[in-house]
Short mmCIF file of C-alpha atoms in Angstrom, two decimals:
data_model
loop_
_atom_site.label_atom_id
_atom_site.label_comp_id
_atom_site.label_asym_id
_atom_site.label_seq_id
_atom_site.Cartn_x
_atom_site.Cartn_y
_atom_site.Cartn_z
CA UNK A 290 -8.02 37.79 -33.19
CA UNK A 291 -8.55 35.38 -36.07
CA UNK A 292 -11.48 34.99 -37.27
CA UNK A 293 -13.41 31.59 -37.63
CA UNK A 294 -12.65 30.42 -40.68
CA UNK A 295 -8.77 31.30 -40.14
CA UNK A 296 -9.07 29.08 -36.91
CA UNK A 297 -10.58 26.12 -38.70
CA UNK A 298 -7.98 26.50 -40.84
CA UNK A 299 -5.41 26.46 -38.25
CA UNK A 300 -7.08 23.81 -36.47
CA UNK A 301 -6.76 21.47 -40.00
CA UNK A 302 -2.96 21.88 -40.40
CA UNK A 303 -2.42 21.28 -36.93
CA UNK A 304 -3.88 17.88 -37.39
CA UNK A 305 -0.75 15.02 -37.98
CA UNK A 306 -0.32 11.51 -38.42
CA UNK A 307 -1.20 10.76 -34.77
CA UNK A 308 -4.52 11.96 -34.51
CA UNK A 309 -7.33 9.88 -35.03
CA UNK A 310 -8.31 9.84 -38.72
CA UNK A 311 -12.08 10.97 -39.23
CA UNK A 312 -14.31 10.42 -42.34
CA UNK A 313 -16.24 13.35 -44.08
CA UNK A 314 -13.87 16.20 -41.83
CA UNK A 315 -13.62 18.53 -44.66
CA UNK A 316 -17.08 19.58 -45.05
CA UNK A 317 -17.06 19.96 -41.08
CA UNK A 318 -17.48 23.38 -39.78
CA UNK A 319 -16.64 22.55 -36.86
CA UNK A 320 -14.88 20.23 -34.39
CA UNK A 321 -16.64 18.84 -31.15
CA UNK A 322 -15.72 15.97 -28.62
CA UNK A 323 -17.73 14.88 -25.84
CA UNK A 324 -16.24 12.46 -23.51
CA UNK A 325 -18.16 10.29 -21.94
CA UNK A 326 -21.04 7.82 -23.52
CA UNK A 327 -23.80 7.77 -20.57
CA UNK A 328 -26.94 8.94 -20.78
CA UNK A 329 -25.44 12.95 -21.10
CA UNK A 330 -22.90 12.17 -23.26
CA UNK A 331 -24.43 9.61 -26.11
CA UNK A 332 -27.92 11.81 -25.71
CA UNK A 333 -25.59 14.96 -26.39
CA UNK A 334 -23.56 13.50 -29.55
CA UNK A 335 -27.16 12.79 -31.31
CA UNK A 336 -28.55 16.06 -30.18
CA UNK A 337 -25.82 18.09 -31.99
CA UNK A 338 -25.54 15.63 -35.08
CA UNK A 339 -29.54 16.64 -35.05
CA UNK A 340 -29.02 20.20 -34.54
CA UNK A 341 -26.52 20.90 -36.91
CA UNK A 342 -24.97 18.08 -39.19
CA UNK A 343 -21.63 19.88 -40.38
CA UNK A 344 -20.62 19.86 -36.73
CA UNK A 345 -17.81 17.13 -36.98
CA UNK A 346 -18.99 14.83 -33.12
CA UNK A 347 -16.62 12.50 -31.51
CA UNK A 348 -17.81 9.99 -28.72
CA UNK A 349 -14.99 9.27 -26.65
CA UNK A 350 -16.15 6.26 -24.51
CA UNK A 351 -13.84 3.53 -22.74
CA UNK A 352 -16.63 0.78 -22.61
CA UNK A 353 -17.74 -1.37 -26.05
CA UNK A 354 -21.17 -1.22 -23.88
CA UNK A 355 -23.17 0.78 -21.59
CA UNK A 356 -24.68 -0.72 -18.81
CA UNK A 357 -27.55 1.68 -17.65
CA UNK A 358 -27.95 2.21 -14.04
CA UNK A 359 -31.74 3.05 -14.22
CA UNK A 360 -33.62 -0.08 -13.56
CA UNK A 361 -30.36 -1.77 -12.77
CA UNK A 362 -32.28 -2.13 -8.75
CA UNK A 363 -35.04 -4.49 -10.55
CA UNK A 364 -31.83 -6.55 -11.38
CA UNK A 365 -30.33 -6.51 -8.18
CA UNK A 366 -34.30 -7.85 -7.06
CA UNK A 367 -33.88 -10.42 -9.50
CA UNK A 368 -36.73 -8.94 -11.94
CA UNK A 369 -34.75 -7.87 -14.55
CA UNK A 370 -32.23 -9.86 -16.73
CA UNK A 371 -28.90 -7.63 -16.59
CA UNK A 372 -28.84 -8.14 -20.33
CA UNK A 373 -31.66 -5.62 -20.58
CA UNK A 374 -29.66 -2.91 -19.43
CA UNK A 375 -27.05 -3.23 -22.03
CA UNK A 376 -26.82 -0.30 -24.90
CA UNK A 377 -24.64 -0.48 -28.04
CA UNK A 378 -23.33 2.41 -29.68
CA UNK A 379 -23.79 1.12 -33.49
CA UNK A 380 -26.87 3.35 -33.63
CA UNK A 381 -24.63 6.07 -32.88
CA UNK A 382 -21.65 5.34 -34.94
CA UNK A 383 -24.07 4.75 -38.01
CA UNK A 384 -25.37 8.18 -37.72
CA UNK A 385 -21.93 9.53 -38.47
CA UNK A 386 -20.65 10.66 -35.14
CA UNK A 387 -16.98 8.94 -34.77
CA UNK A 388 -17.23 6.84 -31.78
CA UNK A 389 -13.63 6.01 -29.87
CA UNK A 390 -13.05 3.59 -27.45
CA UNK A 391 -10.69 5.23 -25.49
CA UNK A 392 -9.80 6.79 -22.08
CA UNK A 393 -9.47 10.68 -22.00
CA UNK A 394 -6.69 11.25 -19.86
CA UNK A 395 -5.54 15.12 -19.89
CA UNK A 396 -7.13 18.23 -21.38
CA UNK A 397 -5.13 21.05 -22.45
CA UNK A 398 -7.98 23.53 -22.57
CA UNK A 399 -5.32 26.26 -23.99
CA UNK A 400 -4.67 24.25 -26.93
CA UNK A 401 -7.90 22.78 -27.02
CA UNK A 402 -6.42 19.11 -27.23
CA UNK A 403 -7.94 16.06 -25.46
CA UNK A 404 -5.46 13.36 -25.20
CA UNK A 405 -6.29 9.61 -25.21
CA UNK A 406 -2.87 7.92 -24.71
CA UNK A 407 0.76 8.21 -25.71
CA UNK A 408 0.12 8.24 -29.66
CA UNK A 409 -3.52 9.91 -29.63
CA UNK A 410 -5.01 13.30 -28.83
CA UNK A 411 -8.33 15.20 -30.46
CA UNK A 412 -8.01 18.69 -31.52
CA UNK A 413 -11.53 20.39 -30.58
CA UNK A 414 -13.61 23.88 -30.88
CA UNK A 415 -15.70 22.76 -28.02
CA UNK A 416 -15.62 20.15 -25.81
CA UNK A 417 -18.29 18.55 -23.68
CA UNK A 418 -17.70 16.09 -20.59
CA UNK A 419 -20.10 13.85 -19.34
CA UNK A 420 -17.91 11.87 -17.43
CA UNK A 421 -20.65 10.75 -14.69
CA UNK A 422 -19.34 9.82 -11.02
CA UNK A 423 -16.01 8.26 -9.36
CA UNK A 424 -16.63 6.80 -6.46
CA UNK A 425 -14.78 8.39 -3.86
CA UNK A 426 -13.05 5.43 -1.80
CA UNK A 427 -10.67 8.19 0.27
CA UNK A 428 -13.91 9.09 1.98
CA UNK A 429 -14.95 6.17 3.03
CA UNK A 430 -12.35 4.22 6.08
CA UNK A 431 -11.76 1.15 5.13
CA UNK A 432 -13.22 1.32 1.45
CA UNK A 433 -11.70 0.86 -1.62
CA UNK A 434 -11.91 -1.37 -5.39
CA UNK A 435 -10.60 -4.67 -3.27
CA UNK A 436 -13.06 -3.62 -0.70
CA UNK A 437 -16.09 -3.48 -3.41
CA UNK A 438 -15.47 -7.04 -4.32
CA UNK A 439 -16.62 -8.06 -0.82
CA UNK A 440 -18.97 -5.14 -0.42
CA UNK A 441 -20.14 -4.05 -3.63
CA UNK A 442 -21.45 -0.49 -4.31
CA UNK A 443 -23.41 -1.82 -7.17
CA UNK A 444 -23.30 2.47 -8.01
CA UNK A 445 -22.27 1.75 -11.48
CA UNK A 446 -24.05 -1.05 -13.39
CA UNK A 447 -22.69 -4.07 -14.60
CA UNK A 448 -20.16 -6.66 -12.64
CA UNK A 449 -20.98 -5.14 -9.26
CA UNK A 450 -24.64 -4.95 -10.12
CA UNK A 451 -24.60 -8.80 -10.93
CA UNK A 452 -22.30 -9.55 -7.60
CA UNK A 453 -24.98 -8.08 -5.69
CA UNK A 454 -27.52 -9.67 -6.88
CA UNK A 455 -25.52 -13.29 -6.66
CA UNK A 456 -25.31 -12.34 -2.74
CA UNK A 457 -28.77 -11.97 -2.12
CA UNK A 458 -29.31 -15.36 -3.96
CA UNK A 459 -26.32 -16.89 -1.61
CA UNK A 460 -27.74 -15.44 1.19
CA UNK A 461 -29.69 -17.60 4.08
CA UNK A 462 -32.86 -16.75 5.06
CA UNK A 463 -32.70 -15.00 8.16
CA UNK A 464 -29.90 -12.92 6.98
CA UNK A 465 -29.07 -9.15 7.55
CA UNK A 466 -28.90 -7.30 4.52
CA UNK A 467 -27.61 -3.26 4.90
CA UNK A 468 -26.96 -0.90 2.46
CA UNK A 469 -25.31 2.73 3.59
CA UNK A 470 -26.65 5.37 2.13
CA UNK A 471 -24.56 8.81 1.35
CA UNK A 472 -24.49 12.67 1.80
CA UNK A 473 -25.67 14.70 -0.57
CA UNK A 474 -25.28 15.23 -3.35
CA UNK A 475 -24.83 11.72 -5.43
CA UNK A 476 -26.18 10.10 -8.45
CA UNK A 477 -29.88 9.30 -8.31
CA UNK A 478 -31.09 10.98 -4.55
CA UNK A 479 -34.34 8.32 -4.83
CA UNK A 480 -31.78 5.40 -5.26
CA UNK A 481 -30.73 3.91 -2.20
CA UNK A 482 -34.38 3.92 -1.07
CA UNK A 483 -35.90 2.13 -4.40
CA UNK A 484 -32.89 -0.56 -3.95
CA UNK A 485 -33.99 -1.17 -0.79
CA UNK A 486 -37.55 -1.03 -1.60
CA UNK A 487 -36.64 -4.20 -4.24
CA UNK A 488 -34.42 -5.87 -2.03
CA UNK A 489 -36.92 -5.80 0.61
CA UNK A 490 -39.20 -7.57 -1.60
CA UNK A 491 -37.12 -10.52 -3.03
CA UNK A 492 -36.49 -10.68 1.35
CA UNK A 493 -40.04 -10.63 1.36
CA UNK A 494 -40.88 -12.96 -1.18
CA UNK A 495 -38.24 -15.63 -0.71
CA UNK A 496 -36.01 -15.06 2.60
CA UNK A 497 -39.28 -13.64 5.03
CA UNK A 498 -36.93 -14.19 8.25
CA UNK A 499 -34.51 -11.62 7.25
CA UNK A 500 -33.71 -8.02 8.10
CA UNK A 501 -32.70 -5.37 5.92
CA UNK A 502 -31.20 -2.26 7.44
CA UNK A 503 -30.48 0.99 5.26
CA UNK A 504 -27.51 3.17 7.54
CA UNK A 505 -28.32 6.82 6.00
CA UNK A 506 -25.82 9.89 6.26
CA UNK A 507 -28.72 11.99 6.17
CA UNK A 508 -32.11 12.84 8.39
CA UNK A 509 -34.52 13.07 4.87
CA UNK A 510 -34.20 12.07 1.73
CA UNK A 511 -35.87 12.59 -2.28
CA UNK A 512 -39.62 11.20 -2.14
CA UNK A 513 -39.25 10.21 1.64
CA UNK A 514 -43.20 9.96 2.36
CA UNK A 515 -44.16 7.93 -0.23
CA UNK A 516 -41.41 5.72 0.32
CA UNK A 517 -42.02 5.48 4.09
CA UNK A 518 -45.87 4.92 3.58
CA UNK A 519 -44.97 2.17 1.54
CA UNK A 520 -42.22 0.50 3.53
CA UNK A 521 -44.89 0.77 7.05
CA UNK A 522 -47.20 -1.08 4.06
CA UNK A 523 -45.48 -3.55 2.59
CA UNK A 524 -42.03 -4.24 4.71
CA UNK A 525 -43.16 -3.87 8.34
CA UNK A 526 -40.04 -5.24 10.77
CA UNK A 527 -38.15 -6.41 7.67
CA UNK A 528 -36.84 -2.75 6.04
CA UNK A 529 -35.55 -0.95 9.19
CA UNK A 530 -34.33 2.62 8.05
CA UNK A 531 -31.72 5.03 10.53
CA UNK A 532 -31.16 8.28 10.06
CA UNK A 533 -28.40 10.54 10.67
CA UNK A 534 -29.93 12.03 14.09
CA UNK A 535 -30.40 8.31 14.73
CA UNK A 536 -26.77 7.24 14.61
CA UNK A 537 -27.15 6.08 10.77
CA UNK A 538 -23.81 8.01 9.36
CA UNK A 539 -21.10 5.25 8.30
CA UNK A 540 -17.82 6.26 8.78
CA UNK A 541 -16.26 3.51 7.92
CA UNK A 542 -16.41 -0.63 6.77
CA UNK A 543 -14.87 -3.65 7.36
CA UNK A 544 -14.87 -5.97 4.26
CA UNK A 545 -13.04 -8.71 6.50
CA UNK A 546 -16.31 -9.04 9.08
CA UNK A 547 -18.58 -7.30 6.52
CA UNK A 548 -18.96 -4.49 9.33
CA UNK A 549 -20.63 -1.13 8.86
CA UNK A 550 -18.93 1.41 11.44
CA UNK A 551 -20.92 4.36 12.96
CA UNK A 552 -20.01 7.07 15.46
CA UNK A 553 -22.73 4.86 17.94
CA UNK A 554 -21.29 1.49 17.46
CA UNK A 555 -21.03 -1.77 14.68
CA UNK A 556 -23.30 -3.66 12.31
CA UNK A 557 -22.45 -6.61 10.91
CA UNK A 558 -23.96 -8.04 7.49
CA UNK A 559 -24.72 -11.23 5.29
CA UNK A 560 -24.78 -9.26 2.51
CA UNK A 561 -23.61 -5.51 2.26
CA UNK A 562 -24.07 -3.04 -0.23
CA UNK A 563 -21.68 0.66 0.31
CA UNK A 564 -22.96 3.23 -1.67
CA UNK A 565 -20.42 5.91 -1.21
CA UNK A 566 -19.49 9.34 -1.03
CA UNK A 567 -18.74 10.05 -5.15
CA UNK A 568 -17.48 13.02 -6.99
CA UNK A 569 -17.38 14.06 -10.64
CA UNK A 570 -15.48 11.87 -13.15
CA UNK A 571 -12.19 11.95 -12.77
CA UNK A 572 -11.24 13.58 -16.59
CA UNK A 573 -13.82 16.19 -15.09
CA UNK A 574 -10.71 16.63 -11.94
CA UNK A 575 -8.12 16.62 -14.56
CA UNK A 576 -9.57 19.25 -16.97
CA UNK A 577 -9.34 21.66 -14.21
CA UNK A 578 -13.46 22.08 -14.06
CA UNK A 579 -14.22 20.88 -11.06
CA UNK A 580 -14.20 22.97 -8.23
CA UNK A 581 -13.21 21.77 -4.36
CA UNK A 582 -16.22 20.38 -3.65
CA UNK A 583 -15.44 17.92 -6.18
CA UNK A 584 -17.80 19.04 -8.49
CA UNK A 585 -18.40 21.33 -11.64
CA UNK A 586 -19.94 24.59 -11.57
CA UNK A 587 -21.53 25.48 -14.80
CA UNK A 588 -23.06 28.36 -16.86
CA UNK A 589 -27.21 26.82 -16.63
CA UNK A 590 -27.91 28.42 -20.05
CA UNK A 591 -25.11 26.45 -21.97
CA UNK A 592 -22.95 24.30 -19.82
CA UNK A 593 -20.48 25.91 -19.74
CA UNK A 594 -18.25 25.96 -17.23
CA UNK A 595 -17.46 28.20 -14.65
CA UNK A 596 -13.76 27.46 -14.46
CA UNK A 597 -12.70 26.71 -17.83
CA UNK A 598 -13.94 28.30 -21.27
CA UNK A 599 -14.51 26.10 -24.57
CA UNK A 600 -15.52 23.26 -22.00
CA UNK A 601 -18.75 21.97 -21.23
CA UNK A 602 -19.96 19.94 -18.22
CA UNK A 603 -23.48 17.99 -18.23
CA UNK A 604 -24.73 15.24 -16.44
CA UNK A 605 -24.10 13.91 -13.07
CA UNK A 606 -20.49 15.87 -12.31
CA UNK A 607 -21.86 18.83 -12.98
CA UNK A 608 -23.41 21.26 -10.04
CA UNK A 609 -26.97 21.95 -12.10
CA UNK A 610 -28.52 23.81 -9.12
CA UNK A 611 -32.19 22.45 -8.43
CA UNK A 612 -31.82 19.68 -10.75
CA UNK A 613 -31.22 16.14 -9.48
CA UNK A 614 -27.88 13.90 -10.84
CA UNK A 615 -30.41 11.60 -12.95
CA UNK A 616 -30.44 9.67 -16.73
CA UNK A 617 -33.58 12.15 -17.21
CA UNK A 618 -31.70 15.29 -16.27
CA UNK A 619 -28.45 14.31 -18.01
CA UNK A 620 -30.46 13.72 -21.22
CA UNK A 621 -32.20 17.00 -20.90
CA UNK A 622 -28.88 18.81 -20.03
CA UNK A 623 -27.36 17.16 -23.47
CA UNK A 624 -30.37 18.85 -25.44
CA UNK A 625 -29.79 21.99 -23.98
CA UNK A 626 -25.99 21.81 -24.15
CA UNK A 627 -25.96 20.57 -27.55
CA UNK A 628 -27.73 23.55 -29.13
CA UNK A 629 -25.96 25.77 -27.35
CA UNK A 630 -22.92 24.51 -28.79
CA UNK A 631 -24.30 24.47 -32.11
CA UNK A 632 -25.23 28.10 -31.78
CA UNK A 633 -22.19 29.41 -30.27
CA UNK A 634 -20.35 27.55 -33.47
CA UNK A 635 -22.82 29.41 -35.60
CA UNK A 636 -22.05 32.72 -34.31
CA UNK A 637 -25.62 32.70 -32.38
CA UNK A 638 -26.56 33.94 -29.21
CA UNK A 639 -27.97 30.82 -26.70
CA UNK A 640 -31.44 30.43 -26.51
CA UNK A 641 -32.64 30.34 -22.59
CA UNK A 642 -33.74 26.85 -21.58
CA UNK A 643 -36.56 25.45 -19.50
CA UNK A 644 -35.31 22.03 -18.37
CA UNK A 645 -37.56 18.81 -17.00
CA UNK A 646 -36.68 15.96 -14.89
CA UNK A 647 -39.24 13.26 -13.52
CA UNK A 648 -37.65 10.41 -11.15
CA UNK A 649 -39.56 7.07 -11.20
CA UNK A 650 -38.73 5.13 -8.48
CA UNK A 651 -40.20 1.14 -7.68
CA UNK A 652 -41.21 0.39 -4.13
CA UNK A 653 -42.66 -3.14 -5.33
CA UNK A 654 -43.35 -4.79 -8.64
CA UNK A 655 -46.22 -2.22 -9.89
CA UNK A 656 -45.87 0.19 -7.73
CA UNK A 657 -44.65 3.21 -8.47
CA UNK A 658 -44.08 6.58 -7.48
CA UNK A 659 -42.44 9.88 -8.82
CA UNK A 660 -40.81 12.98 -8.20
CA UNK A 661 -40.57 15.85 -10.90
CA UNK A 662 -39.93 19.42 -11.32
CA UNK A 663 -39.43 21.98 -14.58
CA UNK A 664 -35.88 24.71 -14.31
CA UNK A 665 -35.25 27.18 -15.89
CA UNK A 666 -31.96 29.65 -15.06
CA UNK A 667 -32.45 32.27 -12.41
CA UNK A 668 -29.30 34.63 -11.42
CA UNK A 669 -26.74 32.11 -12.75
CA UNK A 670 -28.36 28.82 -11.18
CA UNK A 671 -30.90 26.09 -12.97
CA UNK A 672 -34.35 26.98 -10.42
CA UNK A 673 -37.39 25.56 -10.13
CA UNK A 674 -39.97 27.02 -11.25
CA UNK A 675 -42.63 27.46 -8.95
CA UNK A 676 -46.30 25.82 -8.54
CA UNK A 677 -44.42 23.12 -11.19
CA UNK A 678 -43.34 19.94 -10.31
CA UNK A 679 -43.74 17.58 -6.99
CA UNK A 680 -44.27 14.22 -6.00
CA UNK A 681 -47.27 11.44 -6.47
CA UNK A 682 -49.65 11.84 -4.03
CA UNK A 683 -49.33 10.33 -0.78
CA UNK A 684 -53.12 8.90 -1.18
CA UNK A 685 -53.04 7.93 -5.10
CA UNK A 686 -55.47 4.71 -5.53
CA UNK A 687 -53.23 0.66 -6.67
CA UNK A 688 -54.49 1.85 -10.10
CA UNK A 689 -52.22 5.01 -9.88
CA UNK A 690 -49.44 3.04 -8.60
CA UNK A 691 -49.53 0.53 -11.25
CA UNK A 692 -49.84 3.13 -13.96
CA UNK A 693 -46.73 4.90 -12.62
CA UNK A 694 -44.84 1.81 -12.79
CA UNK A 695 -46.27 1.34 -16.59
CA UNK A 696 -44.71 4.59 -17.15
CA UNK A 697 -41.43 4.15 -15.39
CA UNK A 698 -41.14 1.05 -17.86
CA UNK A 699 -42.02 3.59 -20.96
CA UNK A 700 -39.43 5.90 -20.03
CA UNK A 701 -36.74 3.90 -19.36
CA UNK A 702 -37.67 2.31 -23.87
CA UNK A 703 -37.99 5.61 -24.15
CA UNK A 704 -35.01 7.42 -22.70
CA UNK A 705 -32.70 4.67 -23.84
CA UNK A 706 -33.66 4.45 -27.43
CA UNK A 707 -32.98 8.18 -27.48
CA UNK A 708 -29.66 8.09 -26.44
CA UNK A 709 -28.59 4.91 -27.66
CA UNK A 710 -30.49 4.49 -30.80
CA UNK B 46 -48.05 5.74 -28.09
CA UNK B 47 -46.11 7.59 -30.11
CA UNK B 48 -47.28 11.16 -29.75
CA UNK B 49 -45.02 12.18 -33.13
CA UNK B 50 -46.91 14.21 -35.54
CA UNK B 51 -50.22 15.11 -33.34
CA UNK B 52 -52.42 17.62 -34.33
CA UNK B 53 -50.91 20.85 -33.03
CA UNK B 54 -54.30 22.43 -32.03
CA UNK B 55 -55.24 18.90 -30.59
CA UNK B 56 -51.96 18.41 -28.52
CA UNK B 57 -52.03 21.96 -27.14
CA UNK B 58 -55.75 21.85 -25.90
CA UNK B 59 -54.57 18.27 -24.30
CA UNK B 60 -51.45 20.04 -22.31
CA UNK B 61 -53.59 23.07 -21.24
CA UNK B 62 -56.01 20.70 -19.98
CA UNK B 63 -53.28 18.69 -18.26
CA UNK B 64 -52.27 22.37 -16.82
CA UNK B 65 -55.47 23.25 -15.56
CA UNK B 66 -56.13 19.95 -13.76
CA UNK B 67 -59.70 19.50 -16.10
CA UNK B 68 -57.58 16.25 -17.76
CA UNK B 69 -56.70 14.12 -14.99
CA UNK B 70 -52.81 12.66 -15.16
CA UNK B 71 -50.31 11.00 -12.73
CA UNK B 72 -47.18 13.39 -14.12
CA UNK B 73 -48.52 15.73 -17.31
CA UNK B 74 -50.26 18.05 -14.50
CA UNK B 75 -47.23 18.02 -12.49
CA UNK B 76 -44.71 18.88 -15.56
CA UNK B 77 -47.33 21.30 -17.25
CA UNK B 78 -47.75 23.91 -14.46
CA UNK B 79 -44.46 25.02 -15.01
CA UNK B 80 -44.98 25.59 -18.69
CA UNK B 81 -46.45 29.04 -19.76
CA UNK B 82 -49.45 29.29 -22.90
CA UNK B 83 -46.80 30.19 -25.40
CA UNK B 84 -44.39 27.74 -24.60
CA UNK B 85 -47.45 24.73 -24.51
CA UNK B 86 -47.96 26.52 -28.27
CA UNK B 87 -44.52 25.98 -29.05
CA UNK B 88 -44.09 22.33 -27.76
CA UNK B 89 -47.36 21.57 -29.49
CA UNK B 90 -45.64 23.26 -33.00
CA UNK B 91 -42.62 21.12 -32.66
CA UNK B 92 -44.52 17.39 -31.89
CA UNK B 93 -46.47 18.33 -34.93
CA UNK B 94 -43.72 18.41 -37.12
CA UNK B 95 -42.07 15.29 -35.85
CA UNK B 96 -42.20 12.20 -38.06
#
């Protein structure tokens, strides 16, 4: 087998005229690419610059701009400017990681080689994909990108947050709002309920003759007594919630009659909002590291994954055992990933990890609720650990409420300005 | 408030206190029960040093 240095060396006069030319390569000692420039991915490039600067990080992202789902509900509510959920990546490129705007389209995971298009690929040692979620349109009759125009999914921020949210304005008052709710597992378990929770409210607030009905695949759901408590509370007849065992399962829509189909009959909307069935990102289908499920198993002690050696998964598409799809877990997974990569480069053994998430979710301008829990590996899977973790109490005092919704606000400055910059 | 470059012996007595319950908190008691003495020592080591 070669030994490192031979590889590197390898690596260096494999490089050609169509790669992507990098500044300050040759004092690199080695070569990583993350794809992907969400919360996992942008978190994970800084993480590793931070860890160990003579690792040579490329950002392969296809947007100029992120447009963060967390908080993205308050926009849909009309609280929140969408322009507030908008993160550059100068920060980034400043620090000296390369950021390309680019698609990743194929991984050779043989030759180590990520290509971008026709003229451009990226040589790697390790490579790390946060691709988030597709949404899966196949699994959803009658569903699909011409579809979302009509009924939007709002599931990944930006136009189809703001189309949405123009809906809701256009709506009537006495309209029927419903939102469809998926299986598990999808991004953000609390979300559907915290978008309803806001939507409710600007009903509420400015529209008090209308109806909002949430159509749910599933019979419980992340945080589902405090959410409950505060729907019987604040949005008695207006937020009507049906579960599974209650005929709530949509199996398919009808963007012509904005029509939600169940196996127990029709609903037809004003305004409707599909969230889908999703799967990993599709690079993450392409590498080869997801499995059928449409997901990717990992190693919880460095990311890697199951299927594929040299490749990393972290973030929403990958199957992190206990640990929700969330911004908070995909920026602790890019920690943990990152110096694991840094230490596998440096001929070091992984450390083992103990992992945090906390969900804040918004039932109501100040008031707010969470949902956390601390992991840590156990017999190949991220746990929890026990006696850790839980929700807000079902009995916590307005003052609690509002201080949890002071604290959502602080993470989201926080959590942003650590990925972003 | 930035919580960079605490006191170490100050931070850890806070998160021990957060553990036990004898400091009130919305999340900290939540987050800290899953962390063990040494590992409260160690996150108190590493804010310390942050600038």
């Amino acid at each position: 087998m070669l030994d490192r240095r031979a590889m590197l060396a390898a690596t260096a006069t494999a490089l050609a005229a169509p790669f992507v030319p990098r500044a300050g390569s040759a004092q690199s000692i080695a070569r990583v690419v993350i794809v992907g420039g969400g919360f996992g991915g942008a978190s994970a490039a800084r993480a590793l610059r931070k860890a160990d600067p003579r690792i040579d990080v490329t950002l392969v992202e296809a947007n100029p701009v992120f447009t963060s789902c967390p908080f993205s509900n308050e926009v849909i509510a009309g609280l929140r400017d969408i322009s507030g959920q908008r993160f550059g990546y100068g920060a980034i490129a400043e620090s000296g990681i390369h950021v390309v705007q680019s698609i990743a389209t194929a991984v050779d995971p043989v030759a180590k080689v990520v290509t971008l298009d026709a003229t451009t690929s990226l040589r790697y040692d390790r490579l790390i994909l946060s691709p988030g979620i597709d949404i899966a349109y196949d699994l959803m009759e009658g569903y699909g990108e011409a579809a979302a125009e009509i009924l939007p999914h709002a599931w990944k921020a930006g136009s189809q947050t703001t189309l949405l949210r123009r809906q809701l304005e256009a709506m009537a008052d006495g309209g029927t709002v419903i939102i469809s709710a998926p299986a598990n597992p999808y991004r953000c378990p609390p979300g559907p309920y915290e978008r309803a929770s806001l939507i409710a409210h600007y009903l509420k607030t400015t529209k008090p003759k209308s109806k909002l009905l949430l159509l749910d695949a599933k019979d419980a759901f992340s945080k589902q007594k405090l959410f409950m408590n505060a729907w019987a509370k604040l949005y008695p007849g207006l937020l009507e919630w049906v579960s599974l065992s209650d005929g709530g399962k949509v199996i398919g829509v009808h963007p012509a009659t904005k029509t939600f189909e169940t196996e127990f009959g029709a609903h037809a909307a004003d305004v409707g909002n599909v969230i889908p069935p999703q799967r990993a990102g599709k690079i993450a289908i392409v590498a080869g590291v997801a499995d059928k499920s449409g997901w990717c198993p990992i190693d919880p002690v460095t990311f890697e994954s199951r299927l594929l050696p040299g490749i990393h998964v972290i973030g929403d598409a990958a199957i992190a055992g206990a640990m929700p799809k969330s911004a908070f877990a995909a920026n602790a997974q890019a920690k943990v990933c990152a110096l694991a990569v840094s230490r596998l480069l440096g001929g070091m053994p992984p450390a083992d990890p103990l992992l945090v998430n906390t969900c804040y979710s918004l039932v109501a301008p100040g008031y707010g609720i969470s949902v956390a829990g601390v992991y840590r590996p156990r017999n190949g899977l991220l746990t929890d650990v026990e006696g850790a973790g839980g929700m807000s109490p079902i009995d916590a005092t307005p003052e609690t409420r509002a201080t949890e919704a002071e604290y959502a606000d602080a993470w989201f400055r926080t959590i942003t300005a650590e990925a972003f910059g | 408030m930035p919580i960079n470059g605490i006191d170490a012996a100050a931070m850890s007595a806070s998160l021990e206190a957060f553990r036990s319950g004898e400091r009130p908190s919305t999340l900290m008691g939540r987050l800290m029960k899953g962390f063990s003495h040494d590992e409260i020592q160690a996150i108190a080591a590493w804010v310390a040093a942050q600038r």
